[in-house]
CSV table of C-alpha atoms in Angstrom, one decimal:
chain,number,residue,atom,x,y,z
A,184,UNK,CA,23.5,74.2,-63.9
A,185,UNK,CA,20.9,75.8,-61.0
A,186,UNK,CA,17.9,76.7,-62.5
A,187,UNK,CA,18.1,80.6,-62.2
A,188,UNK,CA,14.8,81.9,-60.2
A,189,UNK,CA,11.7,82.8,-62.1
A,190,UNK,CA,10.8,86.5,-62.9
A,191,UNK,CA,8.2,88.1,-60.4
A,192,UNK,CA,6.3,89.0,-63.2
A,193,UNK,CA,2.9,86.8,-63.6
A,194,UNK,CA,0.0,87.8,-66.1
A,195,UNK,CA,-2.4,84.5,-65.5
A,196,UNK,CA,-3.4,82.0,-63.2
A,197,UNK,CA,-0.8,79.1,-64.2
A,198,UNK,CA,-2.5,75.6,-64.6
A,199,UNK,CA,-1.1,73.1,-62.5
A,200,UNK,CA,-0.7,70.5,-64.9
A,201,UNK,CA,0.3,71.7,-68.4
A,202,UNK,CA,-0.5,69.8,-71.9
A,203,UNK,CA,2.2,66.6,-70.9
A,204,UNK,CA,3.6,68.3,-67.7
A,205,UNK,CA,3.0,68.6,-63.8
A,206,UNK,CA,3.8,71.8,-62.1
A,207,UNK,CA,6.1,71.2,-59.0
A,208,UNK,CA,6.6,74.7,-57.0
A,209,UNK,CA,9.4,75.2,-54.5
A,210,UNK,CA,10.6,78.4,-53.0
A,211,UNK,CA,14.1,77.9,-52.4
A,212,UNK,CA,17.5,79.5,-51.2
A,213,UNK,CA,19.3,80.7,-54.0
A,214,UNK,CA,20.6,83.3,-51.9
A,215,UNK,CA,21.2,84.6,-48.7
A,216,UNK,CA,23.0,82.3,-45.5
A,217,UNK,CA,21.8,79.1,-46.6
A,218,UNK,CA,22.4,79.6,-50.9
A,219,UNK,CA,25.0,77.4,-50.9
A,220,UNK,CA,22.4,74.5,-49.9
A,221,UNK,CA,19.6,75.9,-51.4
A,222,UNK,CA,21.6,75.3,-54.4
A,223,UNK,CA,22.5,71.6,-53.5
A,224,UNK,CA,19.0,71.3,-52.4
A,225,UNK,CA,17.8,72.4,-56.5
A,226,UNK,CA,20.4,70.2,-57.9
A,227,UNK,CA,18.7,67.2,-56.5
A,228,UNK,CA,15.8,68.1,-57.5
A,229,UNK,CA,16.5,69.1,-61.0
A,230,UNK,CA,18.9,65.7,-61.1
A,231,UNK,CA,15.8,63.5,-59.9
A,232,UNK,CA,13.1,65.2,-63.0
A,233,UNK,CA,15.4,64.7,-65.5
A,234,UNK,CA,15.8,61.1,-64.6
A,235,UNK,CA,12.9,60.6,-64.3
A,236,UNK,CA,11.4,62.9,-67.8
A,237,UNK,CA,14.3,60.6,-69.7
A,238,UNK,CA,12.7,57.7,-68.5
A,239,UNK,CA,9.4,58.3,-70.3
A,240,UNK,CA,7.7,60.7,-67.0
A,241,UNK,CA,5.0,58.9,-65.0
A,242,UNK,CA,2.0,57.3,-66.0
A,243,UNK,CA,-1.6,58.8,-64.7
A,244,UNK,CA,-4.8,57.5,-65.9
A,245,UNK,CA,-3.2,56.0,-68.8
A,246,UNK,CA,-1.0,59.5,-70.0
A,247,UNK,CA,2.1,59.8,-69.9
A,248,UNK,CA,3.6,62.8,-67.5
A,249,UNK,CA,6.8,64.9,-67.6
A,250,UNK,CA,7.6,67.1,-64.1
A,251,UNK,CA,8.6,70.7,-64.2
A,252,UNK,CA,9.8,72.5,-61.5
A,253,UNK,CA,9.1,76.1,-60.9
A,254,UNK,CA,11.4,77.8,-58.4
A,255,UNK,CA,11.4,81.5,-56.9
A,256,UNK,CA,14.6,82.6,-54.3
A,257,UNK,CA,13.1,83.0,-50.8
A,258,UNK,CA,16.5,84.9,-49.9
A,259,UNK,CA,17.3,83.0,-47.2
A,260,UNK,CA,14.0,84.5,-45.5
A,261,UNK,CA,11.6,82.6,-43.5
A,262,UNK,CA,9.0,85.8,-44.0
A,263,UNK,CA,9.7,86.3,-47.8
A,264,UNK,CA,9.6,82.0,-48.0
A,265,UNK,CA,6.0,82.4,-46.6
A,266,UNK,CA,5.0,85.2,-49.4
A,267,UNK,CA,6.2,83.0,-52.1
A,268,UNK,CA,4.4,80.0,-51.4
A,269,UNK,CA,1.4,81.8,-51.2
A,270,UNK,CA,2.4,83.4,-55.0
A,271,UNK,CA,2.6,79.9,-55.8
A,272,UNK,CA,-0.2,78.4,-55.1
A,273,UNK,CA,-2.9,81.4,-55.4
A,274,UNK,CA,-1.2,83.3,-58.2
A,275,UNK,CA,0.9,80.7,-60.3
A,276,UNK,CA,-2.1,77.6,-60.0
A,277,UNK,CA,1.1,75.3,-58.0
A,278,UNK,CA,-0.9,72.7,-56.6
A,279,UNK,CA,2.3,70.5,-55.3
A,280,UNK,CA,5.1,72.0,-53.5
A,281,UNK,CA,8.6,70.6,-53.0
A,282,UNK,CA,10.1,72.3,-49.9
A,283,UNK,CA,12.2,74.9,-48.9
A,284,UNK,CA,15.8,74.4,-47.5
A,285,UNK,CA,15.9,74.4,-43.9
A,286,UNK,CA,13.8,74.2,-41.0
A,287,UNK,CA,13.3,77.9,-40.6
A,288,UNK,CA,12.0,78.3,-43.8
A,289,UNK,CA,9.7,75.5,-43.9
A,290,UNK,CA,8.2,76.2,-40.5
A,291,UNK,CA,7.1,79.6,-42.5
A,292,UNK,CA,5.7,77.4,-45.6
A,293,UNK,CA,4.3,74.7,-44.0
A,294,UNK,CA,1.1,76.8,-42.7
A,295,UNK,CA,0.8,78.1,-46.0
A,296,UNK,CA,0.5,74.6,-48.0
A,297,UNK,CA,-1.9,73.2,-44.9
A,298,UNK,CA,-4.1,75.9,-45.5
A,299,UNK,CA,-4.7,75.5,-49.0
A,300,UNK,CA,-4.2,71.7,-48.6
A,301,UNK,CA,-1.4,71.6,-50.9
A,302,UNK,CA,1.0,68.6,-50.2
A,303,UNK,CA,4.2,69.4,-49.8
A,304,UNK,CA,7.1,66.8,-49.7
A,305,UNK,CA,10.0,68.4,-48.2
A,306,UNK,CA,14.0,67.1,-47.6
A,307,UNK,CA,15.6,70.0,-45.3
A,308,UNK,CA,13.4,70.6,-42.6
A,309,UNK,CA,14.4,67.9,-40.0
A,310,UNK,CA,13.0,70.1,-37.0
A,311,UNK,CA,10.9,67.8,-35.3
A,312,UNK,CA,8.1,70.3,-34.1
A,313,UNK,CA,7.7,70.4,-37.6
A,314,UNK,CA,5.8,67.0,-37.2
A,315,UNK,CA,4.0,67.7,-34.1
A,316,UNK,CA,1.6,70.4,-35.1
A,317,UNK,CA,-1.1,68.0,-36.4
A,318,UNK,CA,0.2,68.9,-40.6
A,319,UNK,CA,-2.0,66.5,-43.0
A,320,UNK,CA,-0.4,67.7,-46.1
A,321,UNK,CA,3.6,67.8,-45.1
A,322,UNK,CA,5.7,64.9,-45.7
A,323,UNK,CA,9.2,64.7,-44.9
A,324,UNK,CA,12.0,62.1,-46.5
A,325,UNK,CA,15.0,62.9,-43.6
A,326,UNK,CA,15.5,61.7,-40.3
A,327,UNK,CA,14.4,64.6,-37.7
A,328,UNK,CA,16.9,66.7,-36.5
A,329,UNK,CA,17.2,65.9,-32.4
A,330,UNK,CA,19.0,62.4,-34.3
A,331,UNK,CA,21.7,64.3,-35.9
A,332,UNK,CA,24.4,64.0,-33.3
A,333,UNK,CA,22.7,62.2,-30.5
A,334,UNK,CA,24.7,58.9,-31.8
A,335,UNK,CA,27.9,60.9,-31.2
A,336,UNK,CA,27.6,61.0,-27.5
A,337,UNK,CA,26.5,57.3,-27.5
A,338,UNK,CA,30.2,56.5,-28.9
A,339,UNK,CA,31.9,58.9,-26.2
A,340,UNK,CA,29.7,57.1,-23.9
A,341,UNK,CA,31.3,53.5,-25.1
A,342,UNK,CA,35.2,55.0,-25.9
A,343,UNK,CA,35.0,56.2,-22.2
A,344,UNK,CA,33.9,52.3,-20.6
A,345,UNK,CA,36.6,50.7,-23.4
A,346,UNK,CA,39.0,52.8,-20.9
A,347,UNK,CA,37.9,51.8,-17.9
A,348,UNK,CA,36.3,55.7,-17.4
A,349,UNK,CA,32.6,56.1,-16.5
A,350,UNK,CA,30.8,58.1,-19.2
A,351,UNK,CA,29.2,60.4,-16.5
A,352,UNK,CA,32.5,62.0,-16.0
A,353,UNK,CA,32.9,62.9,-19.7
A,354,UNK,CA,32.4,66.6,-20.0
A,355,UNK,CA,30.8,68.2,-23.1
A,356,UNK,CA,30.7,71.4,-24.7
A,357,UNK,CA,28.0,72.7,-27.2
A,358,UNK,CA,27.7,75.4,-29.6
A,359,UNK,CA,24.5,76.0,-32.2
A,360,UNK,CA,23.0,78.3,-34.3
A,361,UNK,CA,20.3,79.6,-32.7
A,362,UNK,CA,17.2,78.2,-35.4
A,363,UNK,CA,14.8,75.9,-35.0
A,364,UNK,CA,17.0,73.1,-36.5
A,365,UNK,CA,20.1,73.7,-34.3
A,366,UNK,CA,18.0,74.1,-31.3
A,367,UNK,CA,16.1,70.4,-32.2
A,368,UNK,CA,20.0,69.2,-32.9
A,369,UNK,CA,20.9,70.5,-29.2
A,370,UNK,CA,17.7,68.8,-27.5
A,371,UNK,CA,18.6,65.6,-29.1
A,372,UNK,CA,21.9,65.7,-27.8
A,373,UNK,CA,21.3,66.8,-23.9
A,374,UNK,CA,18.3,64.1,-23.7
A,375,UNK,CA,21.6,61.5,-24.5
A,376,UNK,CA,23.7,63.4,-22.6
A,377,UNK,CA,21.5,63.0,-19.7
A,378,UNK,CA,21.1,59.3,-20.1
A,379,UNK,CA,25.0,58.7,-19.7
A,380,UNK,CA,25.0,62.0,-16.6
A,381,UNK,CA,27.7,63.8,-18.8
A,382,UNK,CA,28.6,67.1,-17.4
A,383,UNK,CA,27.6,69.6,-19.8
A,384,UNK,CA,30.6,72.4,-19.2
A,385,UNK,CA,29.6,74.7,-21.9
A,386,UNK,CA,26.4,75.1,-23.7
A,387,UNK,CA,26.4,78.9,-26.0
A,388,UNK,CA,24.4,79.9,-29.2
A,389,UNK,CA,26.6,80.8,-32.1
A,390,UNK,CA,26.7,84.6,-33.1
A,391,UNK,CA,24.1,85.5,-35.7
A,392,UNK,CA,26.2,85.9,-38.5
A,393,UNK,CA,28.0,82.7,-37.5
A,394,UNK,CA,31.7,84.3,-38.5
A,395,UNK,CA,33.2,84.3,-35.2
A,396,UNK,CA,33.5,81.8,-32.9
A,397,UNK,CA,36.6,82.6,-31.0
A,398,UNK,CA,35.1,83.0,-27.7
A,399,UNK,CA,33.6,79.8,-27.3
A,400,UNK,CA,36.6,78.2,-28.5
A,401,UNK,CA,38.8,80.0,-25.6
A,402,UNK,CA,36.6,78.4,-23.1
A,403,UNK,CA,37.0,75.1,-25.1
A,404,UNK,CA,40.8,75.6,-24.6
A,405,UNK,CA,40.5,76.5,-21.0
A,406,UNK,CA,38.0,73.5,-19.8
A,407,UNK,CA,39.4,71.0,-22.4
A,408,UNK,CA,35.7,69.1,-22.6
A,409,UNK,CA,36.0,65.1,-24.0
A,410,UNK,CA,33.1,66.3,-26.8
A,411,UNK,CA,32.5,69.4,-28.8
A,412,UNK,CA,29.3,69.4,-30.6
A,413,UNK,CA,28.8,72.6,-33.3
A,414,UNK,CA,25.4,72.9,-35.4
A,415,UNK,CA,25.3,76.0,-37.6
A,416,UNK,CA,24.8,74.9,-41.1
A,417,UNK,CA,27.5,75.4,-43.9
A,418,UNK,CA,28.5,78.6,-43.0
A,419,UNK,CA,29.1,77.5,-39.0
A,420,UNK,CA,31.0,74.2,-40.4
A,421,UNK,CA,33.3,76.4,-42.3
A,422,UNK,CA,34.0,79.0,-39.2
A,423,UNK,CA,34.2,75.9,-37.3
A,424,UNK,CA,36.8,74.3,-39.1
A,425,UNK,CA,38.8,77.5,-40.0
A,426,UNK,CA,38.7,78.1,-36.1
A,427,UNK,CA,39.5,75.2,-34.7
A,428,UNK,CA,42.6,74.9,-37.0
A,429,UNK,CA,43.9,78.3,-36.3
A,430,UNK,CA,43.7,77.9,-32.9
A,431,UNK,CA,44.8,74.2,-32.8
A,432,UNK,CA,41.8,73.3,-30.3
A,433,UNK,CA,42.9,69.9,-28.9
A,434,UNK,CA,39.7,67.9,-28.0
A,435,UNK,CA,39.3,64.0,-28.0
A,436,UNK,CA,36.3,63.9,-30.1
A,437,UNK,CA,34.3,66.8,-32.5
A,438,UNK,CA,31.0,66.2,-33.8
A,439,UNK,CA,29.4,68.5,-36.5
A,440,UNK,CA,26.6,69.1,-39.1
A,441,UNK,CA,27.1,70.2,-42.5
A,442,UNK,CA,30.7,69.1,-42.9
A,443,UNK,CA,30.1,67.8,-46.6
A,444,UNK,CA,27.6,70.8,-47.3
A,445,UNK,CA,30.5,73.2,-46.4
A,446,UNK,CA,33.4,71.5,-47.7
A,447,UNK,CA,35.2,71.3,-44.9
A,448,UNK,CA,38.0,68.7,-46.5
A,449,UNK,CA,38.3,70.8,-49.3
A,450,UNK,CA,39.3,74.0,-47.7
A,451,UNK,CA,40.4,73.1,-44.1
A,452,UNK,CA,41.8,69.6,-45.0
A,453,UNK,CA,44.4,69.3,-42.1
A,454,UNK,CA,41.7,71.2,-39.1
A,455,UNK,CA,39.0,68.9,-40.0
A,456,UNK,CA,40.8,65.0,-39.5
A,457,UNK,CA,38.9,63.1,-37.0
A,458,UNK,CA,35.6,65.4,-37.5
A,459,UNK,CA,32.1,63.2,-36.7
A,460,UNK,CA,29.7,64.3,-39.3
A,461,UNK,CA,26.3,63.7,-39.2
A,462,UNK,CA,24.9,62.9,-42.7
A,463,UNK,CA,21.6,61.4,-44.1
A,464,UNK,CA,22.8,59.3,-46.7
A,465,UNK,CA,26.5,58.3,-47.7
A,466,UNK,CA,27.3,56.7,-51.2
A,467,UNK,CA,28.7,53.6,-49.3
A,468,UNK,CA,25.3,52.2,-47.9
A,469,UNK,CA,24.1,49.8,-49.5
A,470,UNK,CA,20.8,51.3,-50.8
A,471,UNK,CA,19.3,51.0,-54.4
A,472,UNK,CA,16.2,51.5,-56.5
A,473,UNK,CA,15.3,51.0,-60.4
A,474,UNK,CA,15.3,54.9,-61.0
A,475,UNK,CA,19.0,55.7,-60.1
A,476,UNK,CA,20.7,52.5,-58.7
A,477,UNK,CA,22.9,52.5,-55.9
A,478,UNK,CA,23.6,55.2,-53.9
A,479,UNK,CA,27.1,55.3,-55.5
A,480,UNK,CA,25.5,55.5,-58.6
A,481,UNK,CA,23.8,58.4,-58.1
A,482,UNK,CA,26.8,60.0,-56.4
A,483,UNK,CA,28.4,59.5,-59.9
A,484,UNK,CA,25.9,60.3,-61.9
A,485,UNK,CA,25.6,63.6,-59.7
A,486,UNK,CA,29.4,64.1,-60.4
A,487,UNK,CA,28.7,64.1,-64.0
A,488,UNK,CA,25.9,66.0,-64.2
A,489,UNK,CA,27.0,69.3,-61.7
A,490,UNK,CA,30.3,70.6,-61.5
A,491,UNK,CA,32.1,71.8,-58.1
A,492,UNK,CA,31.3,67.9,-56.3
A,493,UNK,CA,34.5,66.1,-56.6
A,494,UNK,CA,35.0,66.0,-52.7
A,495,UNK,CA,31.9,64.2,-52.4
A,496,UNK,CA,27.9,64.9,-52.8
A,497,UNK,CA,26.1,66.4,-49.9
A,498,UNK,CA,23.2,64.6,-48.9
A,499,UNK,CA,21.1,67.7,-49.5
A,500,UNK,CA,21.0,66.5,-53.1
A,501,UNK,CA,20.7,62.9,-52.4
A,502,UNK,CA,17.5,63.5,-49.9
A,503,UNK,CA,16.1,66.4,-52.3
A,504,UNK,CA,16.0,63.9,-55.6
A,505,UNK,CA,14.2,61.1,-53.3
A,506,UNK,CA,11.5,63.9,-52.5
A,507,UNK,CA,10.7,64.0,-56.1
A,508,UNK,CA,10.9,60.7,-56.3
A,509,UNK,CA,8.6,59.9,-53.5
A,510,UNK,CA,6.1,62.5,-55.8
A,511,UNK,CA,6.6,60.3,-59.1
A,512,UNK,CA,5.3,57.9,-57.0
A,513,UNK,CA,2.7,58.8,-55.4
A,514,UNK,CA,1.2,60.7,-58.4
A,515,UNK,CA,1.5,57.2,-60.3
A,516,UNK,CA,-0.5,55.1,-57.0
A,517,UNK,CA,-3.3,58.3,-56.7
A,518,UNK,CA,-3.8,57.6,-60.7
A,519,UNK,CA,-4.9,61.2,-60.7
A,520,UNK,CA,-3.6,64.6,-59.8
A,521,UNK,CA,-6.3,65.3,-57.2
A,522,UNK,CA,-4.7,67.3,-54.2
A,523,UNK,CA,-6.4,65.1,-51.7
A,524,UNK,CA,-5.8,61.4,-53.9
A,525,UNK,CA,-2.5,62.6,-54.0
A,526,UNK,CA,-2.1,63.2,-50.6
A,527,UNK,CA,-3.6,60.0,-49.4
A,528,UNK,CA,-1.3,58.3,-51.9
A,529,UNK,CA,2.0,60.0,-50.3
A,530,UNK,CA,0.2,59.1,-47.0
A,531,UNK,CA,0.5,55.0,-47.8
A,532,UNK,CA,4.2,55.6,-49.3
A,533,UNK,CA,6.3,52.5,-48.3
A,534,UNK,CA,8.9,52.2,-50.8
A,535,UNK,CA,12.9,52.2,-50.9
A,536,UNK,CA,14.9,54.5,-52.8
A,537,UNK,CA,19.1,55.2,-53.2
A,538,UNK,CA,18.7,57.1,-50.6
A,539,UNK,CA,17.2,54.6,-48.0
A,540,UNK,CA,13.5,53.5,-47.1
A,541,UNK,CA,10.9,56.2,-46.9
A,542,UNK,CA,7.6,55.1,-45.2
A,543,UNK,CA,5.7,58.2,-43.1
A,544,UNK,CA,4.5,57.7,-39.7
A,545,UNK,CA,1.0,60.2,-39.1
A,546,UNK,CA,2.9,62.9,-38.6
A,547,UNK,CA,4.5,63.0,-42.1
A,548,UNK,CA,7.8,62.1,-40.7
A,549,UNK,CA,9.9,59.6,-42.3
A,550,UNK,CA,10.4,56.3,-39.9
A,551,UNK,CA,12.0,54.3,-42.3
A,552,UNK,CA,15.8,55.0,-42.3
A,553,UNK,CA,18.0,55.8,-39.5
A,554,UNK,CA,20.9,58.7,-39.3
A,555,UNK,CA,24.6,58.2,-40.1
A,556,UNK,CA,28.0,59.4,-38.3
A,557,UNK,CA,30.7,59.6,-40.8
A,558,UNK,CA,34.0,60.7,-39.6
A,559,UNK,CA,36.8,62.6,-41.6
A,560,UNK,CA,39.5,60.0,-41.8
A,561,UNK,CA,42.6,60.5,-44.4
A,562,UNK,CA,40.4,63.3,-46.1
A,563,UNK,CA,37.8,61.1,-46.8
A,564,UNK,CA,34.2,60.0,-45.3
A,565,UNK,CA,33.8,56.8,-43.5
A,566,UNK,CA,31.0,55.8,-41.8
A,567,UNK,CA,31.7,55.1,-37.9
A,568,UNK,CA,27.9,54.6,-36.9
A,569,UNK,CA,25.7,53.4,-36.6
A,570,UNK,CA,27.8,50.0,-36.3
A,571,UNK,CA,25.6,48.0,-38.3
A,572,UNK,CA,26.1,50.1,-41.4
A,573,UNK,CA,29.6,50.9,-40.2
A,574,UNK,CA,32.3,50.5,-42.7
A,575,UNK,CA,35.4,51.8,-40.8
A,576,UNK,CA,36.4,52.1,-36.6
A,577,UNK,CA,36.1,55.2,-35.0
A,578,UNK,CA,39.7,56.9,-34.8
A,579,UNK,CA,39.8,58.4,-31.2
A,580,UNK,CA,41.2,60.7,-30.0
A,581,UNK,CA,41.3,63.2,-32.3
A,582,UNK,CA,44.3,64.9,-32.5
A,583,UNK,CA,44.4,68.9,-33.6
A,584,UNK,CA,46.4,69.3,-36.8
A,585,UNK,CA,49.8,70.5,-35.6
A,586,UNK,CA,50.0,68.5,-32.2
């Protein structure tokens, strides 16, 4: 149900509001490494404007509202990503953007929507440079990226003292794509690493194509580390998890992103037991708003509504409906469709949605919910951390599949 890109063919200026209809434009991945989240990343949107359409649109200066979403494939490209947002907004009249999938391509967009002061609310670029380059028109729902596993090596940290062990003789290894998400991922997790004094034994960028892991993993096998921590998107999840099955790596504790995103207990069900996943957003927490209800509500409405979901709904989706929602929202506090009312209205957001609280510190960056460790237990998701929203015990050690 992906909304297939739009021709490259444009005649006239396009308005950006329409008769009853507001204009959102996104360039976005439908193909190319990161398709099969750009794809997750347009189903949450598309999910979150029908909602809301069906539920009458929003109300500005008294008129009713429906929201459209205009989409062009940036390929996967940060440089082609760039091009289109500028088609978008000087060419097509786009005057509200909805971000690109990942933080490679939204580093390349965000100069484009700050120089024409068009706000952009984004959900897949958690680098956190992203938010330290003085933007006044980028707003970001998800937690920044150096959180994403940083949690995992707090749990070595206590496993290891529940054993009597001090965490400063816990060795970790590291592997990550090299982008500017991975990279913030890695930062995060050496600035905790460094806290505890863990010895960091291996510390390698993925290949570029992020196919082949097999020589990290040989030094894996050879050092036996207590952690291994992988960031490489969906495609490095599912090389990951192929890998580390076929070559029945045997370490206490593996920590991941993208496990959902890449289906990793679909289609490596027995090599994945015992992964830590980092996720945004899990249908178990206890979140809720008026649009969607609970987030297990919108997992199952999700369910209903896209087909190829029945192992669970990435939080791409979940964190791309609550940017349009956060829009809705705004547009409906600005009472007009002014870029700069609107962006002083997304500026004062404080509100709670399925997908957790969204408030924005200066910077644009959301400050309102925290990240989540789920591990894969019995082929399913539990969350392990952090303990407060917990709702099952860590399983440690891991065991490989086979052993």
């Amino acid at each position: 149900m992906a909304a297939a890109a739009l021709s490259m063919s444009v005649t006239t200026a396009q308005a950006k509001v329409e008769g009853d209809t507001i204009i959102l434009g996104s360039a976005i991945s439908l193909t190319g490494k990161y398709s099969t989240n750009g794809i997750h990343t347009q189903n949450g949107y598309e999910l979150a404007a029908k909602l809301i359409n069906d539920g009458g649109g929003v109300t500005v200066d008294g008129k009713k509202y429906k929201i459209k979403i205009e989409y062009y494939d940036d390929e996967s490209t940060p440089a082609r990503g760039a091009q289109l947002a500028e088609r978008l907004i000087q060419q097509d009249g786009v005057e509200f953007m909805l971000g690109p999938y990942s933080s490679g391509l939204t580093k390349a967009i965000a100069p484009v929507t700050e120089k024409y002061g068009v706000p952009m609310v984004e959900a897949e670029g958690a680098s956190r440079s992203l938010f330290t380059q003085g933007y006044r028109y980028l707003f970001a729902v998800l937690s920044t990226s150096e959180q994403y596993l940083a949690s995992a090596i707090d749990l070595a940290a206590d496993q290891a003292k529940s054993t009597g062990k001090d965490p400063a003789e816990l060795k970790v290894a590291l592997a990550f794509e090299n982008d500017p998400f991975s990279q913030d991922v890695r930062a995060g997790v050496m600035e905790d690493a460094a806290k505890h004094g863990m010895q960091i034994v291996i510390d390698e960028n993925l290949p570029r194509d992020l196919s082949d892991m097999t020589p990290t993993l040989i030094k894996v096998k050879a050092l036996k580390p207590d952690l291994l921590i992988i960031s490489g998107h969906s495609k490095g999840a599912a090389t990951a998890a192929r890998q580390i099955g076929e070559m029945a790596i045997d370490v206490p504790m593996i920590a991941l992103t993208h496990c959902d995103a890449a289906k990793v207990t679909e289609k490596f069900p027995e090599a994945s037991e015992g992964f830590l996943c980092a996720t945004q957003w899990s249908p178990t927490l206890t979140y809720s708003d008026d649009l969607f209800g609970s987030a297990a509500d919108f997992e199952k409405l999700f369910k209903e509504t896209y087909e190829g979901y029945d192992a669970g709904v990435p939080y791409q989706s979940a964190q791309a409906a609550a940017a349009v929602m956060v829009f809705a929202d705004a547009f409906e506090r600005a009472n007009s469709f002014d870029k700069d009312k609107v962006r002083d209205a997304l500026s004062a957001t404080d509100m709670m949605t399925f997908y957790g609280g969204i408030k924005f510190a200066e910077a644009g960056n959301n400050i309102a919910k925290p990240m989540v460790l789920w591990q894969i237990q019995d082929n399913q998701y539990q969350v392990v951390a952090p303990p407060k929203w917990a709702s099952h015990k860590l399983v440690w050690p891991r065991q490989a599949a086979g052993n």
